PDB file of C-alpha atoms in Angstrom:
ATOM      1  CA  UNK A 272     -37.253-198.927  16.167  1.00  0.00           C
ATOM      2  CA  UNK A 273     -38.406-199.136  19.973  1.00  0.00           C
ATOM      3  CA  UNK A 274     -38.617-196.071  21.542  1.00  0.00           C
ATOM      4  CA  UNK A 275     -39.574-195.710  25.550  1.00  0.00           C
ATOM      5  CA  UNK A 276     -40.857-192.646  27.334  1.00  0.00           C
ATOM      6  CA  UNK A 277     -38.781-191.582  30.259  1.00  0.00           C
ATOM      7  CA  UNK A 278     -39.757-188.061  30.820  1.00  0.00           C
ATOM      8  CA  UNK A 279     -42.585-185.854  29.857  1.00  0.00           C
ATOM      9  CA  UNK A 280     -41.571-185.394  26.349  1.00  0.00           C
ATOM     10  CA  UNK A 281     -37.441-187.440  26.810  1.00  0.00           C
ATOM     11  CA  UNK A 282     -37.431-190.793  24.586  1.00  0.00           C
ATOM     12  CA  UNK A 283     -34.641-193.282  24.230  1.00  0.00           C
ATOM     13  CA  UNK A 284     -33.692-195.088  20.857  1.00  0.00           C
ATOM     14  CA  UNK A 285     -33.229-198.828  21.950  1.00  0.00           C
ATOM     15  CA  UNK A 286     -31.626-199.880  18.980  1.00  0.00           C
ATOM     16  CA  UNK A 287     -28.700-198.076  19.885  1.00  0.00           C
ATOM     17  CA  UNK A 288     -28.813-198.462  23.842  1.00  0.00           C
ATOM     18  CA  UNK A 289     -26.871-200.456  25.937  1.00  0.00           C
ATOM     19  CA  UNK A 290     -27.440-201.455  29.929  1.00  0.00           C
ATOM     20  CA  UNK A 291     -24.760-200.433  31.560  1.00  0.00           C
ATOM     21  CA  UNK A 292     -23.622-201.326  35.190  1.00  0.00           C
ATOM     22  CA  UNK A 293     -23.065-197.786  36.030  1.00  0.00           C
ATOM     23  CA  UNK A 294     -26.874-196.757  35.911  1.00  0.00           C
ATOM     24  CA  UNK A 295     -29.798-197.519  38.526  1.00  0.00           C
ATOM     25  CA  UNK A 296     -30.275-201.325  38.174  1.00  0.00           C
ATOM     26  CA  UNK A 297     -33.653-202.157  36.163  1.00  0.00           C
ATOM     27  CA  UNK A 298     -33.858-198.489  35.359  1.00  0.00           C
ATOM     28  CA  UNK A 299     -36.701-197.612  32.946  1.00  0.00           C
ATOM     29  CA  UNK A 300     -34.391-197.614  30.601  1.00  0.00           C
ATOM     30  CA  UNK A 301     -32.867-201.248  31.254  1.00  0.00           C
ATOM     31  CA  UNK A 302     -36.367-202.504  31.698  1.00  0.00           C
ATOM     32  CA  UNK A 303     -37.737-201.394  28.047  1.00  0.00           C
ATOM     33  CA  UNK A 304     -34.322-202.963  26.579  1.00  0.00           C
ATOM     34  CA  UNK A 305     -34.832-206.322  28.294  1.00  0.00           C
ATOM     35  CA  UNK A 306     -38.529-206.435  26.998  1.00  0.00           C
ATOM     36  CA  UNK A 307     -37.420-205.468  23.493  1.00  0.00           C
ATOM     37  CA  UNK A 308     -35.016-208.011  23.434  1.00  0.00           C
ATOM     38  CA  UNK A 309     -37.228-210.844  24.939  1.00  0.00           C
ATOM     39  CA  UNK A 310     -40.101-209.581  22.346  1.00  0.00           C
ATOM     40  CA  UNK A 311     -37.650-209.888  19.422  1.00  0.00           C
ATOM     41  CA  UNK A 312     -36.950-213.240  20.865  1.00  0.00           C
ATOM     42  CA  UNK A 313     -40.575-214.585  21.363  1.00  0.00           C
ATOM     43  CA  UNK A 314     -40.754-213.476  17.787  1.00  0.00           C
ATOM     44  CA  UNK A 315     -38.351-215.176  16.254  1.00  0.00           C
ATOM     45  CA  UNK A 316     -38.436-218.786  17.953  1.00  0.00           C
ATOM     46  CA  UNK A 317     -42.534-217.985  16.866  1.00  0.00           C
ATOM     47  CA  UNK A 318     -41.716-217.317  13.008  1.00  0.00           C
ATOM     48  CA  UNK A 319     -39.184-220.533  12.807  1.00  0.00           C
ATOM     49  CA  UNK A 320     -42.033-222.666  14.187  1.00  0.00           C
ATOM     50  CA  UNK A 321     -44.714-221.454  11.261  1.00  0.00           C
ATOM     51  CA  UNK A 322     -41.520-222.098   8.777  1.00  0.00           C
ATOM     52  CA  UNK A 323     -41.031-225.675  10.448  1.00  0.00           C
ATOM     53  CA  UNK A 324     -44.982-226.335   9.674  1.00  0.00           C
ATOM     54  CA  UNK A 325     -44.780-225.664   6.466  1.00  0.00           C
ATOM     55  CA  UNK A 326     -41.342-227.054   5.765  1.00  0.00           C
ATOM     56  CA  UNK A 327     -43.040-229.973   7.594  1.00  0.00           C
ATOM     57  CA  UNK A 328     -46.450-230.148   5.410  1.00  0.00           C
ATOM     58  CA  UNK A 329     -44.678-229.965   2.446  1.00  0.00           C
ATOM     59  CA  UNK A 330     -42.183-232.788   3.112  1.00  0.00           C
ATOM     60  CA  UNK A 331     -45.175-235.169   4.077  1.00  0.00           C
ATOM     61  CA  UNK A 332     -44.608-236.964   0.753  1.00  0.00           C
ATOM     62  CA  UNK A 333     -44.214-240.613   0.742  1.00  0.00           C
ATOM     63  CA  UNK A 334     -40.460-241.799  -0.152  1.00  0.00           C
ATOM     64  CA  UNK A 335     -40.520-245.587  -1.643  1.00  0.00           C
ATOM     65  CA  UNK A 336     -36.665-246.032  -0.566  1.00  0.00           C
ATOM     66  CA  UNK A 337     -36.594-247.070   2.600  1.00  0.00           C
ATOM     67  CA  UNK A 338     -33.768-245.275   3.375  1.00  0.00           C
ATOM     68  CA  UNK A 339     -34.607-242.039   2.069  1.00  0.00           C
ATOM     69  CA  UNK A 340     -38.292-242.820   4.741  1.00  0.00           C
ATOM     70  CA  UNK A 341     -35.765-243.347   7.247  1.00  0.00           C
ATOM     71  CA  UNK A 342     -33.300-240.399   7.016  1.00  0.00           C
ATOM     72  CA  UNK A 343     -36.887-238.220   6.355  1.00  0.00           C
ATOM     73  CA  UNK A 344     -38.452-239.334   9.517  1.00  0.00           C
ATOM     74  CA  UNK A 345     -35.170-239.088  11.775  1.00  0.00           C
ATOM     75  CA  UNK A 346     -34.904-235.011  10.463  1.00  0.00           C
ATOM     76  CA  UNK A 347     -38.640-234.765  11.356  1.00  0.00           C
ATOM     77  CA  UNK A 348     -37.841-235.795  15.094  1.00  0.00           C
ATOM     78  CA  UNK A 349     -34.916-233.754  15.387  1.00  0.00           C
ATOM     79  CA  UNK A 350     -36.954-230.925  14.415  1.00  0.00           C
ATOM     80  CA  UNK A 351     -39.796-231.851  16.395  1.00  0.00           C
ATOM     81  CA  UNK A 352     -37.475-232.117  19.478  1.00  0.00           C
ATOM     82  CA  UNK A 353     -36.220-228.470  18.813  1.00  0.00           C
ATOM     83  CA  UNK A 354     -39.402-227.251  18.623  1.00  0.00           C
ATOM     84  CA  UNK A 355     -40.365-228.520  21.629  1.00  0.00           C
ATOM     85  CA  UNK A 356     -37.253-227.331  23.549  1.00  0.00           C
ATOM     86  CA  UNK A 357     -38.369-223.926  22.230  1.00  0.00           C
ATOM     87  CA  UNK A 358     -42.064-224.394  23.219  1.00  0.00           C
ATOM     88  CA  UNK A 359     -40.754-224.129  26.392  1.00  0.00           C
ATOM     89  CA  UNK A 360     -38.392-221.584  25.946  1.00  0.00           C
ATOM     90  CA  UNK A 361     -41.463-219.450  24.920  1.00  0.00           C
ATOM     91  CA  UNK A 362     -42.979-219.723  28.612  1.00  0.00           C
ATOM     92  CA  UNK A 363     -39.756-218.457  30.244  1.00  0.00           C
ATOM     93  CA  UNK A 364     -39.922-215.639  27.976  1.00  0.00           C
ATOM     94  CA  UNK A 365     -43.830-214.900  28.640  1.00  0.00           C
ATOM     95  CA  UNK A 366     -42.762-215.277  32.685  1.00  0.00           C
ATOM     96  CA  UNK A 367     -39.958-212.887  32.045  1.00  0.00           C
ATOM     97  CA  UNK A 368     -41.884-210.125  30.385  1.00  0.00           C
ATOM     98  CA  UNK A 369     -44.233-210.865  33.485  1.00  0.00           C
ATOM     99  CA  UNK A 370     -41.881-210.512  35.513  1.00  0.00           C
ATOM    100  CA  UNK A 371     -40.525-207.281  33.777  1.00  0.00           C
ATOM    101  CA  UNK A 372     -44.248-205.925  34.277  1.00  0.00           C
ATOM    102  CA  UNK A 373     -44.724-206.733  37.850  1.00  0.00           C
ATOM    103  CA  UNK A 374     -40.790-205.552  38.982  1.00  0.00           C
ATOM    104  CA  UNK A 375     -38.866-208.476  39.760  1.00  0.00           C
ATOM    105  CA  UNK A 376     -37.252-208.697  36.651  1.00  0.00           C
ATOM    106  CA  UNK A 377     -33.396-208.939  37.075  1.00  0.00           C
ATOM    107  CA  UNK A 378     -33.743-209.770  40.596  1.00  0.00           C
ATOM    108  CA  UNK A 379     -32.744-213.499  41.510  1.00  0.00           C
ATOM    109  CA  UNK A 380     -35.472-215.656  43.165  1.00  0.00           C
ATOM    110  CA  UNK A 381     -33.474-217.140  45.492  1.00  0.00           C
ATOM    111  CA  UNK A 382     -31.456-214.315  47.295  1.00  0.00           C
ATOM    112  CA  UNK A 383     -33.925-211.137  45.861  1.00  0.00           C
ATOM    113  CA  UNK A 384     -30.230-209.607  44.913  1.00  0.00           C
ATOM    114  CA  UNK A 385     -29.875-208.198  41.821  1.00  0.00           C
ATOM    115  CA  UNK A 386     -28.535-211.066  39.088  1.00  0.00           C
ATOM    116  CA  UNK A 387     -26.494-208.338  36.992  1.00  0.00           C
ATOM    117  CA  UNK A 388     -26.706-206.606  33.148  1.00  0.00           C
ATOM    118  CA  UNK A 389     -24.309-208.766  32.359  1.00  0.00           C
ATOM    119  CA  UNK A 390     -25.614-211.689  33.057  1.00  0.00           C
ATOM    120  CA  UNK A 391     -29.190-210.721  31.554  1.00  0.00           C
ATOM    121  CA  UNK A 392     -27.630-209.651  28.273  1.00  0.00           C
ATOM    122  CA  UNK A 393     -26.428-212.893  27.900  1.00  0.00           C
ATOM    123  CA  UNK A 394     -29.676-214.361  29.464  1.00  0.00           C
ATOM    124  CA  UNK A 395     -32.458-212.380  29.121  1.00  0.00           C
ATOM    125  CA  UNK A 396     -34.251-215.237  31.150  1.00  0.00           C
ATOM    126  CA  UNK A 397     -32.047-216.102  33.880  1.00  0.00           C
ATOM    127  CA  UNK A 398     -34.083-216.441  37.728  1.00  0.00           C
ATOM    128  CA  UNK A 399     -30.787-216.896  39.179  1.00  0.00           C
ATOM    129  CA  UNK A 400     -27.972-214.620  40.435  1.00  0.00           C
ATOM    130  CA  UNK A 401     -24.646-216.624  38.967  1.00  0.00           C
ATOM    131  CA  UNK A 402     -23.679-217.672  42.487  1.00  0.00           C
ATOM    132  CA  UNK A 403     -27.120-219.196  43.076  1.00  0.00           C
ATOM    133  CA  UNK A 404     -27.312-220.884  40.223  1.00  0.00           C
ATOM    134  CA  UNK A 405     -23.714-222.326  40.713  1.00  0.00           C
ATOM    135  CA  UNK A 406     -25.412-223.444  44.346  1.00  0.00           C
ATOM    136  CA  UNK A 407     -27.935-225.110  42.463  1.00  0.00           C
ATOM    137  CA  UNK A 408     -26.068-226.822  40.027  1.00  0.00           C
ATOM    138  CA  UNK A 409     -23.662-228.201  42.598  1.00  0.00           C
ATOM    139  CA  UNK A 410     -26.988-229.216  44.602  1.00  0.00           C
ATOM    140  CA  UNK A 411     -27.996-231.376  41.564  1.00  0.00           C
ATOM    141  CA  UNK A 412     -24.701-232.686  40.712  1.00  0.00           C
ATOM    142  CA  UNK A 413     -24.644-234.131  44.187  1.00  0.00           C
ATOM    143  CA  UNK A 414     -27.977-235.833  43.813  1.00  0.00           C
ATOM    144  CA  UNK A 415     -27.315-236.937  40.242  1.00  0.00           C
ATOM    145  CA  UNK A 416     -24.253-238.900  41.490  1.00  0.00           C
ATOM    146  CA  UNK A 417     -25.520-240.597  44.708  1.00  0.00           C
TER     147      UNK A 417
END
């Protein structure tokens, strides 16, 4: 269980707290539920990588069907690929919980507005308010097709 100090002696139980838009945005209490959930996270993208390696050591044997090589070594590139996706998943997390510690979390980059609880609960790394990230995707889309 994850438990925050508010007030002298006041804690909060995390596991059963939920952001709500009627609070202070990025409260203390928001703030220690974003980081538990972006810790949790971290964690588990980090424990399905050491169960990849292994999975991946073990099924280094050498398959005489060529086939069975084939369908073997296409698995180990998918997996390979998701890993890497969440390699990099694991630096927006670590520049989230930065951001959490120097107090810009939950605040988009572009506008400095607040990008909204809901928005982060479904996000926890999000940079970008929903309308600025709409602003950037039509930006690209426009590139992309020219």
């Amino acid at each position: 269980m994850f438990f925050r100090r508010i007030a002298l002696s006041e804690k909060i139980d995390l596991s059963s707290y939920v952001p709500s838009e009627d609070e202070e945005f990025m409260n203390a209490n928001q703030r220690a539920y974003f980081r538990a959930k972006l810790v949790a996270w971290r964690n588990d993208i980090l424990r399905e990588a050491r169960e990849t390696l292994d999975h991946l050591a073990e099924e280094s044997a050498n398959h005489p069907d060529l086939a069975d090589r084939a369908s073997s070594e296409t698995d180990r590139a998918i997996e390979l690929r998701a890993r890497d996706r969440q390699r990099k998943l694991i630096s927006k997390i670590d520049a989230a919980l930065q951001r959490i510690e120097d107090g810009t979390y939950g605040y988009c980059e572009e506008t400095g507005e607040p990008i909204g609880i809901k928005r982060l609960d479904a996000r926890p790394i999000a940079t970008l308010s929903i309308e600025a990230q709409e602003r950037h995707e039509r930006r690209e889309k426009v590139y992309r097709d020219e």
